[in-house]
Every structure is written in structure tokens, then in C-alpha cells.
XYZ file of N, CA, C and O in Angstrom:
440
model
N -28.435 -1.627 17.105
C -29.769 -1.125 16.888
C -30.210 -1.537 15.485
O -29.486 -1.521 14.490
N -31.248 -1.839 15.523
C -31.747 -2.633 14.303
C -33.196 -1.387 13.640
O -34.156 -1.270 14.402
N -33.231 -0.652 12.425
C -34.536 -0.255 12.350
C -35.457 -0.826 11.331
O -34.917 -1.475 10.435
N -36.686 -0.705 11.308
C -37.586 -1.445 9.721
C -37.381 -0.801 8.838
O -37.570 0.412 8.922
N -36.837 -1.488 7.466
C -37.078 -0.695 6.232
C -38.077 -0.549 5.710
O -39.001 -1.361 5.761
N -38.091 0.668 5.017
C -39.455 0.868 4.399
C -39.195 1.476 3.060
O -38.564 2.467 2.692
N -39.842 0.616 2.496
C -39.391 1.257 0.494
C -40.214 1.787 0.237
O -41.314 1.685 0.781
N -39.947 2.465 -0.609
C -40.752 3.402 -0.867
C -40.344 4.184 -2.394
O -39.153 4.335 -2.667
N -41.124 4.529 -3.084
C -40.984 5.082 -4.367
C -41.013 6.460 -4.782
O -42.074 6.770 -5.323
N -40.072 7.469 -4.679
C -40.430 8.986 -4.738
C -40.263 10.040 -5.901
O -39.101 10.053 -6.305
N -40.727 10.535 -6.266
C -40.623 11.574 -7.474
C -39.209 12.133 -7.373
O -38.699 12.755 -6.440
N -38.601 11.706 -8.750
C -36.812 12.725 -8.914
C -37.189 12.975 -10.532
O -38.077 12.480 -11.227
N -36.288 13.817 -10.793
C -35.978 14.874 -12.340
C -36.577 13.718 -13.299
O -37.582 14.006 -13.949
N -35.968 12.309 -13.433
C -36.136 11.443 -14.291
C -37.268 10.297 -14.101
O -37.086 9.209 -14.646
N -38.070 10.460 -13.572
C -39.457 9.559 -12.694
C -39.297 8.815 -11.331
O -38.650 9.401 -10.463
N -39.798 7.634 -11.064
C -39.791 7.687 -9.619
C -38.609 6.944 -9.475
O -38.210 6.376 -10.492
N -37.911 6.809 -8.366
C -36.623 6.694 -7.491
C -36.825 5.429 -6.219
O -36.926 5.715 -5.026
N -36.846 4.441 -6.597
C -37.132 3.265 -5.339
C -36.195 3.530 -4.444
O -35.116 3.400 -5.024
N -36.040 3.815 -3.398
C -35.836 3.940 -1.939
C -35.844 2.587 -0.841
O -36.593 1.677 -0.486
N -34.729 3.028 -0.623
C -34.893 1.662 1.245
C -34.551 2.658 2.195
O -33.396 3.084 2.190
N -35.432 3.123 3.063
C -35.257 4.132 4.239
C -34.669 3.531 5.610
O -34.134 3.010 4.631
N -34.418 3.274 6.284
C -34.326 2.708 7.561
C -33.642 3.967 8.628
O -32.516 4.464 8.668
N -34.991 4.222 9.509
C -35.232 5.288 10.416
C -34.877 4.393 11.990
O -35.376 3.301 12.264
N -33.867 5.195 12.923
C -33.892 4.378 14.088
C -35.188 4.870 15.084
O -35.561 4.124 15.990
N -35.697 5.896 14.895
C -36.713 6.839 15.480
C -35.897 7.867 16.106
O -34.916 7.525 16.767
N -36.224 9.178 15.956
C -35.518 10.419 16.488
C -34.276 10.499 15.860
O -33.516 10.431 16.827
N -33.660 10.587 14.985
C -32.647 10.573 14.065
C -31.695 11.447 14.372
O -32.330 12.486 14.548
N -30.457 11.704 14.565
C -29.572 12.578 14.790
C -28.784 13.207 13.562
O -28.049 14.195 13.590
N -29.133 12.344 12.399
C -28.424 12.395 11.177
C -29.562 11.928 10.109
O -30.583 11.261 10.275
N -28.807 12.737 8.559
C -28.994 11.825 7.662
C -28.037 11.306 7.100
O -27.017 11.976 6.937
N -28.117 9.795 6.592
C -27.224 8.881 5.347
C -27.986 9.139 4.267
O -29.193 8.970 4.089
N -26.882 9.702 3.349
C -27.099 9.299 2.398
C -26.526 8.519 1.309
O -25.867 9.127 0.465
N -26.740 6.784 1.170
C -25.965 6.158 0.808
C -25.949 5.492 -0.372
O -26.897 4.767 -0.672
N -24.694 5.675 -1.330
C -24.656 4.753 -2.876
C -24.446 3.855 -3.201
O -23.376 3.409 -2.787
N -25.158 3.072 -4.017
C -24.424 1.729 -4.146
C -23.260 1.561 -5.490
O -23.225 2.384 -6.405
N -22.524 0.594 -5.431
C -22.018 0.497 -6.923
C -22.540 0.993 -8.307
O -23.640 1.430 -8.646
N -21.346 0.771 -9.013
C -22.219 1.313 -10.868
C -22.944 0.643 -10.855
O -22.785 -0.488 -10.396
N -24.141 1.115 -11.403
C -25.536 0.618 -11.894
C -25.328 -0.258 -13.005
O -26.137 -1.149 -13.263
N -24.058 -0.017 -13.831
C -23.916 -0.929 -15.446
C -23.258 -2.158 -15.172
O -23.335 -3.090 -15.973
N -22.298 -2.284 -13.581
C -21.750 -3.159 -13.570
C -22.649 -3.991 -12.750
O -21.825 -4.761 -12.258
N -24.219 -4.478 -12.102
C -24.889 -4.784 -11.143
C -24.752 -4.189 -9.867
O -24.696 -4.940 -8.894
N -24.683 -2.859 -9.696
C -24.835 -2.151 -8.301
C -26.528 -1.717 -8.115
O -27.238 -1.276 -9.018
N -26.854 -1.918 -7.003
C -28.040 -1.896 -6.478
C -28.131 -1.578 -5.223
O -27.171 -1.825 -4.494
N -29.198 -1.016 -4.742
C -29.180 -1.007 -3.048
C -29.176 -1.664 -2.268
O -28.841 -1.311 -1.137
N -29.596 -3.033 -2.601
C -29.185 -3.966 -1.521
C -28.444 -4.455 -1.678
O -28.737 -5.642 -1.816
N -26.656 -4.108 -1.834
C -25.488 -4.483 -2.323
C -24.718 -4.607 -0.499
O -24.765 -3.897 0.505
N -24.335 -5.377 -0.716
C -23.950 -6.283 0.974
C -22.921 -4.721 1.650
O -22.783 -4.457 2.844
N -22.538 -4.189 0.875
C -21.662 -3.076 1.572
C -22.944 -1.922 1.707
O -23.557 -1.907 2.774
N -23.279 -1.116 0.796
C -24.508 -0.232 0.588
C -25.287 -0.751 2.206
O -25.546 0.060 3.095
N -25.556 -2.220 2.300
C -26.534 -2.402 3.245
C -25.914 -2.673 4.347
O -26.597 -2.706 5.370
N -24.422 -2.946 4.438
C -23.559 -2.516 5.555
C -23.571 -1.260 6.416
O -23.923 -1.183 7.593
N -22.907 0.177 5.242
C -23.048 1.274 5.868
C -24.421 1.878 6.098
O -24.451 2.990 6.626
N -25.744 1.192 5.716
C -26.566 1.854 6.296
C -27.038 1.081 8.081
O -27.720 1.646 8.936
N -26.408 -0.310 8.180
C -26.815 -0.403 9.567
C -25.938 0.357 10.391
O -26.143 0.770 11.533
N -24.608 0.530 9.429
C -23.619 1.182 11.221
C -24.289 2.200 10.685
O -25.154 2.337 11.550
N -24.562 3.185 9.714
C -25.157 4.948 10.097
C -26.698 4.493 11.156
O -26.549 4.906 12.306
N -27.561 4.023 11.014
C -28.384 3.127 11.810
C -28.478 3.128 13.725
O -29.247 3.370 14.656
N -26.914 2.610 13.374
C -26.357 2.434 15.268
C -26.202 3.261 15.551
O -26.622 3.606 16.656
N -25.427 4.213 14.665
C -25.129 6.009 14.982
C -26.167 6.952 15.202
O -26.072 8.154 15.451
N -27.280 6.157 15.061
C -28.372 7.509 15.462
C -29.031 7.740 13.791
O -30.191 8.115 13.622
N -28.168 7.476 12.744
C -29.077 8.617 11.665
C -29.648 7.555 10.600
O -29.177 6.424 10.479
N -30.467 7.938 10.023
C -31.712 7.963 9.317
C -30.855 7.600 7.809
O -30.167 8.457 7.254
N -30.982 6.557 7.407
C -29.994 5.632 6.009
C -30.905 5.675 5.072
O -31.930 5.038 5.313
N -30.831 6.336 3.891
C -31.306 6.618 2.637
C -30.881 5.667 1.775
O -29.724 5.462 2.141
N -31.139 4.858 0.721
C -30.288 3.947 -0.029
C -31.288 3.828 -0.930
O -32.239 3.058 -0.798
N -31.083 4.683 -1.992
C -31.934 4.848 -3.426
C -31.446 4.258 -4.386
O -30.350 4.751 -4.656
N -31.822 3.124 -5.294
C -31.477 2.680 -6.505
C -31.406 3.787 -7.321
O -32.039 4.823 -7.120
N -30.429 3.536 -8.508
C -30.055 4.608 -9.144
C -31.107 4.699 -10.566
O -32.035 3.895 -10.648
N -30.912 5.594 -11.511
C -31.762 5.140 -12.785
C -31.350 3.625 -13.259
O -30.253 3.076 -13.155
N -32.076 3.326 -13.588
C -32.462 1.800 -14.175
C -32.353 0.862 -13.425
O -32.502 -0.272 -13.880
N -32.169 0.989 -12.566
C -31.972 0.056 -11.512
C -33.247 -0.300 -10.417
O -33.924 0.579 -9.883
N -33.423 -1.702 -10.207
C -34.730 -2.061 -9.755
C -36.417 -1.556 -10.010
O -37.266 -2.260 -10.557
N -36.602 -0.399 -9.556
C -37.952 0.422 -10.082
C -37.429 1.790 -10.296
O -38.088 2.777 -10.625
N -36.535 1.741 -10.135
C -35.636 3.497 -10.631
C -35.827 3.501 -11.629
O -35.291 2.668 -12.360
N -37.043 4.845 -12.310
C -37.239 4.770 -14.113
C -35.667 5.594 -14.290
O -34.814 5.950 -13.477
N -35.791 5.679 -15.763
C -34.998 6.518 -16.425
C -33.697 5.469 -16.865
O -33.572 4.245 -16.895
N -32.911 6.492 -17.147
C -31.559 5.493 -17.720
C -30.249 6.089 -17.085
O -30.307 7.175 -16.508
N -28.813 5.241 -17.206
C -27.790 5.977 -16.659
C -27.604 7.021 -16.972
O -28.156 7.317 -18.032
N -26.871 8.005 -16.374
C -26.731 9.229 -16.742
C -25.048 9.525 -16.502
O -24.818 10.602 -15.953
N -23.958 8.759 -16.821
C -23.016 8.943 -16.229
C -22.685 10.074 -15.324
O -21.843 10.970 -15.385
N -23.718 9.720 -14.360
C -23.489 10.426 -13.164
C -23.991 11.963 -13.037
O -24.042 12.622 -11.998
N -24.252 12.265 -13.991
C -24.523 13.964 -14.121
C -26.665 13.578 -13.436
O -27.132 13.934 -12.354
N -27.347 12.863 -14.473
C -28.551 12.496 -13.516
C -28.550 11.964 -12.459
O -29.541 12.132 -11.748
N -27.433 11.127 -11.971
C -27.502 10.248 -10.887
C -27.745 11.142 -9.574
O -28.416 10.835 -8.589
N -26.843 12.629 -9.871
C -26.443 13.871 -8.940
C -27.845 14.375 -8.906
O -27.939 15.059 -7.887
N -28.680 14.360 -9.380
C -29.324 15.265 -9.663
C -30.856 14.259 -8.985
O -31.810 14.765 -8.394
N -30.723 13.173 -9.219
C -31.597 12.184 -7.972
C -30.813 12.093 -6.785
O -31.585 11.847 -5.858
N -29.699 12.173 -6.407
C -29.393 11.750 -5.287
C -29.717 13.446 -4.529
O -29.608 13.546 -3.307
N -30.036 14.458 -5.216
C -30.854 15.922 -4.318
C -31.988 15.974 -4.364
O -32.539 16.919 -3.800
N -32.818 14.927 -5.089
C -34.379 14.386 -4.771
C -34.230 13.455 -3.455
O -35.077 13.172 -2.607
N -33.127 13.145 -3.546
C -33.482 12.107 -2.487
C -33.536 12.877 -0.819
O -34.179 12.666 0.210
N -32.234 14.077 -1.351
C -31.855 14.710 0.199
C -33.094 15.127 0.191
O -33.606 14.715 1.232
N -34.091 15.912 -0.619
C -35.159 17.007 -0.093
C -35.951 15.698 0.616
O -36.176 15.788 1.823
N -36.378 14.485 -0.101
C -37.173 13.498 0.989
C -36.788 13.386 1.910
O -37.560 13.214 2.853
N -35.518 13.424 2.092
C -34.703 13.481 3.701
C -35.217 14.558 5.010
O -35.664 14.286 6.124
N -35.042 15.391 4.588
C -35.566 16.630 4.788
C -36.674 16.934 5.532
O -36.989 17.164 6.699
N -37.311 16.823 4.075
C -38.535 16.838 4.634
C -39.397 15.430 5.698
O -40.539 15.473 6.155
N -38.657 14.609 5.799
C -39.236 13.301 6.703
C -38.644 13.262 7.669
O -38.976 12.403 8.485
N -37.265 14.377 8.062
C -36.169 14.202 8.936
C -35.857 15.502 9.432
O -35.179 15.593 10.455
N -36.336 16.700 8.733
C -35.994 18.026 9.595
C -34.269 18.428 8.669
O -33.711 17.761 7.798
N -33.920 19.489 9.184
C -32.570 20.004 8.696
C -31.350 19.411 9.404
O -30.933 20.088 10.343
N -30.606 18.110 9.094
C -30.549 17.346 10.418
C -29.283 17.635 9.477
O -29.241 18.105 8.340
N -27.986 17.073 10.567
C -26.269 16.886 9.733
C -26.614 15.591 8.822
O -27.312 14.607 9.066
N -25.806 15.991 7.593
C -25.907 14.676 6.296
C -24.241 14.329 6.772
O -23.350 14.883 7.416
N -24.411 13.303 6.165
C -23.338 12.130 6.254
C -23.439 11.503 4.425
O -24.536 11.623 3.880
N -22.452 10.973 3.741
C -22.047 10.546 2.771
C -21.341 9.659 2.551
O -20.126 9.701 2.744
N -22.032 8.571 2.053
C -21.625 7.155 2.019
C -21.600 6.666 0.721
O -22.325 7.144 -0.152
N -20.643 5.537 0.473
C -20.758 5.123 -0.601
C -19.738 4.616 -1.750
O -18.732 4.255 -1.138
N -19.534 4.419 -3.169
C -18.653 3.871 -3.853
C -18.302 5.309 -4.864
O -18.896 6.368 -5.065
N -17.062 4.725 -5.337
C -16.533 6.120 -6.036
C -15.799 5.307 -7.864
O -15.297 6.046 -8.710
């Protein structure tokens, strides 16, 4: 199953948050998925990042994949991780609210 991405730019703690959504229609889930460190070139369209959002995709759920601060149109700056946390629960409420109270799923690099 293949869905359209749609980017999109949304309000988090530190300004706006560039987004790649990809909805299959009727969603059973949300992804919410990370890409690599931002300091070392991690981005959302990082070949794995854009891996696990087609298999969450096939699975039915709804793939979130937000650039982090500084990264692409993501304002703000790194936050070793303490801001990063704190956009990636801007990102769930867009979830949410575009997707209903659906099961989250957690994807990503560590």
C-alpha cells in the first residue's frame, strides 16, 4: 500500500516543526517516527526513517516523520533531546487531532 505525503509545517514549544505525514485513509494506528541525530545529518527523509514509515503505512497506520530542531524548516536549535521530547508531543497532539485517539506505535533511532 502506497499513501501521498503531505508536508506540512506545525506549531511545537520551539516554532514550526516540518512534517511528512503519509495517511493510508482510515488509519488503524499512529507512527510516530525518528530520524537519526540531527548533528550528525539525520533528517526525515533518511532511507530507514522513510523505510519504517512505508511498512507502518502497509500496517494500516498513519506515519508521522517530523524533522527535528534545525533540521530542514524545523526552527529552533538542538536540544540534546530534552526539546526534541517535547516536539515529538506537538507532533502526537497533530496526530490526534487529524487521527482520533488511535494505538501509537514508536519508531526510530536511539
Amino acid at each position: 500500500m502506497r499513501a501521498p505525503e503531505e508536508k506540512v509545517l506545525i506549531d511545537g514549544p520551539s516554532g514550526k516543526i516540518e512534517l511528512i505525514i503519509e495517511n493510508p485513509g482510515a488509519p488503524r494506528g499512529i507512527a510516530l517516527i525518528g530520524h537519526p541525530h540531527p548533528l550528525f545529518g539525520g533528517a526525515n527523509s533518511n532511507k530507514v526513517a522513510h523505510s519504517l514509515a512505508r511498512t507502518f503505512v502497509a500496517l494500516g497506520y498513519c506515519a508521522f516523520r517530523p524533522n527535528f530542531r534545525g533540521v530542514g524548516l524545523s526552527e529552533g536549535t538542538h536540544d540534546e533531546g530534552r526539546g526534541e521530547t517535547e516536539d515529538m508531543l506537538a507532533v502526537l497532539e497533530e496526530a490526534r487531532r487529524r487521527c482520533g485517539n488511535l494505538p501509537l506505535a514508536l519508531a526510530g533511532f536511539t
